């Protein structure tokens, strides 16, 4: 009898295989992919809009694919930057997968694209376990979310290659303890870089662009993300009802027929 855990592992292994192939395909065309993960309301879209605008100003060929359960709101916001943008509506699916991403890129992503930002579905559970073939994985957390976020979501923060703290302009009002947050990050991911940002105050804007360009230019370009920590294929049961999730869970094979919209480009 097939256990649910065995089925889930098979799904993840199949995804990893597809992710490696996609990573190689994108590397061959010189495209760096940045996978952005966060809870809803972290300020991810606001920061990404700024990063896209900066990339355009510097003449970097950039595109963004944003995934949500519903609405095209984020794509409309991102398109204001002038970048090529695509909205993917997952119709309730709580994460993107490598095969889904490959399908959405086919025939859409301009050949000359140097950087592709993927704004994953807003939660820190499901997306954490799925390699998308990215070159750089970034986890964002706002100062309003609490210092224990890394401990609550060890897979998401444990696999991050960069942690970005957003809304630093609200840190004092929120009573954010930065040292406690950093200690918790180090507990699940020793040595990972942590950068503070504020779109409102202009703090460290361009950090995503700069790190992505470094990855693209360096000898470690297009390297795979870290292997999932032992015992943390998922941070908990694959069901979602809390504020960080907002979507139904999926632990087995899926079909992906969610609608999509194109904005810009």
Coordinates of C-alpha atoms in Angstrom, one line a residue, residues 7-265:
X7 CA 3.7 9.7 -2.8
X8 CA 4.8 13.1 -1.6
X9 CA 8.5 12.2 -1.8
X10 CA 7.9 10.9 -5.4
X11 CA 6.3 14.2 -6.3
X12 CA 9.2 16.2 -4.9
X13 CA 11.8 14.0 -6.6
X14 CA 10.0 14.4 -9.9
X15 CA 9.9 18.1 -9.5
X16 CA 13.6 18.2 -8.6
X17 CA 14.4 16.4 -11.8
X18 CA 12.4 18.9 -13.9
X19 CA 13.9 21.8 -12.0
X20 CA 17.4 20.7 -12.8
X21 CA 16.5 20.4 -16.5
X22 CA 14.9 23.9 -16.5
X23 CA 17.9 25.4 -14.7
X24 CA 20.2 24.1 -17.3
X25 CA 18.0 25.3 -20.1
X26 CA 17.8 28.8 -18.7
X27 CA 21.5 28.9 -17.9
X28 CA 22.2 28.0 -21.6
X29 CA 20.3 31.1 -22.7
X30 CA 22.0 33.3 -20.0
X31 CA 18.9 33.8 -17.8
X32 CA 19.1 34.1 -14.0
X33 CA 16.0 33.2 -12.1
X34 CA 15.2 34.6 -8.7
X35 CA 12.5 32.8 -6.7
X36 CA 10.8 35.1 -4.1
X37 CA 9.0 33.5 -1.2
X38 CA 7.1 35.3 1.6
X39 CA 3.9 35.4 3.6
X40 CA 1.1 37.5 2.3
X41 CA 1.5 41.2 3.1
X42 CA 5.3 41.1 3.4
X43 CA 5.8 44.0 0.9
X44 CA 7.2 41.6 -1.7
X45 CA 5.3 43.2 -4.6
X46 CA 6.3 46.7 -3.6
X47 CA 9.9 45.8 -3.4
X48 CA 9.9 43.9 -6.7
X49 CA 8.3 46.8 -8.5
X50 CA 11.1 49.0 -7.4
X51 CA 13.7 46.4 -8.4
X52 CA 12.2 46.0 -11.8
X53 CA 12.3 49.7 -12.4
X54 CA 15.9 49.9 -11.3
X55 CA 16.8 47.1 -13.7
X56 CA 15.1 48.9 -16.6
X57 CA 16.9 52.1 -15.7
X58 CA 20.2 50.2 -15.8
X59 CA 19.4 48.6 -19.1
X60 CA 19.1 45.1 -17.8
X61 CA 16.7 42.9 -19.7
X62 CA 14.3 41.8 -17.0
X63 CA 10.9 40.1 -16.7
X64 CA 8.7 39.0 -13.8
X65 CA 6.2 36.2 -13.4
X66 CA 3.8 36.6 -10.5
X67 CA 1.6 33.9 -9.1
X68 CA -1.6 34.3 -7.1
X69 CA -4.7 32.4 -6.3
X70 CA -6.9 35.1 -7.8
X71 CA -6.8 38.6 -9.3
X72 CA -4.3 40.3 -11.6
X73 CA -3.6 43.1 -9.1
X74 CA 0.1 42.3 -8.7
X75 CA 0.8 42.0 -12.4
X76 CA -0.8 45.4 -12.9
X77 CA 1.4 46.9 -10.2
X78 CA 4.6 45.3 -11.6
X79 CA 3.8 46.3 -15.1
X80 CA 4.1 50.0 -14.1
X81 CA 7.9 49.4 -14.0
X82 CA 7.8 48.9 -17.8
X83 CA 9.1 45.3 -17.5
X84 CA 7.7 42.3 -19.2
X85 CA 5.2 40.8 -16.7
X86 CA 3.0 37.7 -16.7
X87 CA 0.3 36.9 -14.1
X88 CA -0.4 33.2 -13.3
X89 CA -3.6 32.4 -11.5
X90 CA -3.3 29.1 -9.7
X91 CA -7.0 28.6 -9.0
X92 CA -6.3 27.7 -5.4
X93 CA -3.0 25.8 -5.8
X94 CA -0.7 27.0 -3.0
X95 CA 2.6 26.9 -4.9
X96 CA 4.3 26.9 -8.2
X97 CA 6.2 23.8 -9.5
X98 CA 9.1 23.5 -12.0
X99 CA 6.9 21.9 -14.7
X100 CA 4.3 24.7 -14.2
X101 CA 6.9 27.4 -14.5
X102 CA 8.4 25.8 -17.6
X103 CA 5.0 25.7 -19.3
X104 CA 4.3 29.4 -18.5
X105 CA 7.7 30.5 -19.8
X106 CA 7.4 28.6 -23.1
X107 CA 6.6 31.1 -25.9
X108 CA 6.4 34.0 -23.4
X109 CA 9.8 34.8 -22.0
X110 CA 11.8 37.0 -24.3
X111 CA 15.0 35.3 -25.5
X112 CA 17.2 38.2 -24.4
X113 CA 16.0 38.1 -20.8
X114 CA 18.9 38.3 -18.4
X115 CA 16.9 38.3 -15.1
X116 CA 13.6 36.6 -14.4
X117 CA 11.9 37.3 -11.0
X118 CA 9.3 34.8 -9.9
X119 CA 7.0 36.1 -7.3
X120 CA 5.7 32.8 -5.8
X121 CA 2.3 32.3 -4.2
X122 CA 2.2 34.1 -0.8
X123 CA 2.8 31.5 1.9
X124 CA 5.9 29.9 3.5
X125 CA 4.8 26.3 3.5
X126 CA 4.2 24.7 0.1
X127 CA 6.5 26.9 -2.0
X128 CA 9.5 26.1 0.2
X129 CA 9.7 22.5 -0.8
X130 CA 9.6 23.0 -4.6
X131 CA 12.7 23.9 -6.5
X132 CA 11.7 26.0 -9.6
X133 CA 15.1 25.7 -11.3
X134 CA 16.0 29.1 -9.8
X135 CA 19.5 30.5 -9.5
X136 CA 18.8 32.4 -6.4
X137 CA 16.2 31.8 -3.7
X138 CA 15.1 34.7 -1.6
X139 CA 12.8 34.7 1.5
X140 CA 11.3 37.9 2.6
X141 CA 9.8 38.8 6.0
X142 CA 8.5 42.1 7.2
X143 CA 9.2 43.6 10.6
X144 CA 5.5 43.3 11.5
X145 CA 5.6 39.4 11.3
X146 CA 7.5 38.7 14.4
X147 CA 11.1 37.6 15.2
X148 CA 10.2 33.9 15.4
X149 CA 9.2 33.5 11.8
X150 CA 12.4 31.6 10.9
X151 CA 11.7 29.0 13.6
X152 CA 8.1 28.6 12.6
X153 CA 9.1 28.0 8.9
X154 CA 12.5 26.3 9.0
X155 CA 12.3 24.9 5.5
X156 CA 11.6 28.2 3.9
X157 CA 14.3 30.1 5.8
X158 CA 16.7 27.1 5.9
X159 CA 16.8 26.9 2.1
X160 CA 17.1 30.6 1.5
X161 CA 20.2 32.0 -0.2
X162 CA 19.3 35.5 0.9
X163 CA 16.9 36.7 3.6
X164 CA 15.4 40.2 3.1
X165 CA 13.7 42.0 6.0
X166 CA 11.1 44.5 4.6
X167 CA 9.3 47.5 6.0
X168 CA 12.2 48.7 8.2
X169 CA 10.5 52.1 8.5
X170 CA 8.0 50.3 10.8
X171 CA 10.5 48.5 12.9
X172 CA 10.4 50.8 15.9
X173 CA 6.6 51.1 15.9
X174 CA 6.3 47.3 15.6
X175 CA 8.8 46.7 18.4
X176 CA 10.9 44.6 16.1
X177 CA 13.9 42.9 17.8
X178 CA 16.4 42.6 15.0
X179 CA 19.0 40.7 17.0
X180 CA 16.4 38.1 18.0
X181 CA 15.4 37.7 14.4
X182 CA 19.0 37.3 13.3
X183 CA 19.6 34.7 16.0
X184 CA 16.6 32.7 14.8
X185 CA 17.7 32.9 11.2
X186 CA 21.2 31.7 12.1
X187 CA 19.6 28.8 14.0
X188 CA 18.0 27.4 10.8
X189 CA 20.5 28.7 8.2
X190 CA 23.9 29.7 9.6
X191 CA 25.8 32.1 7.4
X192 CA 23.0 33.2 5.2
X193 CA 23.0 36.9 4.3
X194 CA 20.3 39.1 5.8
X195 CA 19.5 42.5 4.3
X196 CA 17.2 45.2 5.7
X197 CA 15.0 47.1 3.3
X198 CA 12.4 49.9 3.2
X199 CA 10.7 50.9 0.0
X200 CA 9.3 53.9 1.7
X201 CA 12.7 55.2 3.0
X202 CA 14.8 53.9 0.1
X203 CA 16.9 51.6 2.3
X204 CA 19.0 49.1 0.3
X205 CA 16.8 49.3 -2.8
X206 CA 18.4 47.4 -5.6
X207 CA 19.5 44.5 -3.4
X208 CA 17.7 41.9 -5.4
X209 CA 19.0 43.2 -8.7
X210 CA 22.6 43.4 -7.4
X211 CA 22.6 39.9 -5.9
X212 CA 21.0 38.4 -9.0
X213 CA 23.6 40.1 -11.3
X214 CA 26.4 38.8 -9.0
X215 CA 25.0 35.2 -9.3
X216 CA 24.8 35.6 -13.1
X217 CA 28.3 36.9 -13.5
X218 CA 30.0 34.6 -11.0
X219 CA 31.4 31.1 -11.2
X220 CA 28.5 29.9 -9.0
X221 CA 26.0 31.1 -11.6
X222 CA 22.9 28.9 -12.0
X223 CA 23.8 26.7 -9.1
X224 CA 21.0 24.6 -7.6
X225 CA 19.4 25.6 -4.3
X226 CA 20.4 23.6 -1.2
X227 CA 19.1 20.2 -0.6
X228 CA 16.1 20.1 1.7
X229 CA 17.1 19.7 5.3
X230 CA 16.6 16.2 6.6
X231 CA 13.2 15.9 8.2
X232 CA 11.9 19.1 6.7
X233 CA 10.5 18.1 3.4
X234 CA 7.5 20.0 4.7
X235 CA 7.1 22.1 7.8
X236 CA 3.8 20.5 8.7
X237 CA 0.7 18.9 7.4
X238 CA -0.1 20.0 3.9
X239 CA -3.3 21.8 4.8
X240 CA -3.8 25.5 5.0
X241 CA -6.1 27.6 7.0
X242 CA -4.0 30.2 8.7
X243 CA -3.0 33.7 7.7
X244 CA 0.3 32.6 6.1
X245 CA -1.4 30.2 3.8
X246 CA -4.8 31.0 2.4
X247 CA -4.9 28.1 0.0
X248 CA -5.8 24.5 -0.2
X249 CA -2.9 22.0 0.3
X250 CA -1.6 19.5 -2.2
X251 CA 0.5 16.6 -1.2
X252 CA 0.1 14.3 -4.2
X253 CA 0.1 14.6 -8.0
X254 CA -1.6 17.7 -9.4
X255 CA -3.1 18.9 -12.6
X256 CA -2.5 22.6 -13.4
X257 CA -5.1 24.2 -15.5
X258 CA -5.3 27.6 -13.7
X259 CA -6.0 30.6 -15.9
X260 CA -3.4 33.2 -16.7
X261 CA -3.2 36.7 -17.9
X262 CA -0.5 38.7 -19.7
X263 CA 0.4 42.2 -18.7
X264 CA 3.0 44.4 -20.4
X265 CA 5.9 43.1 -22.6

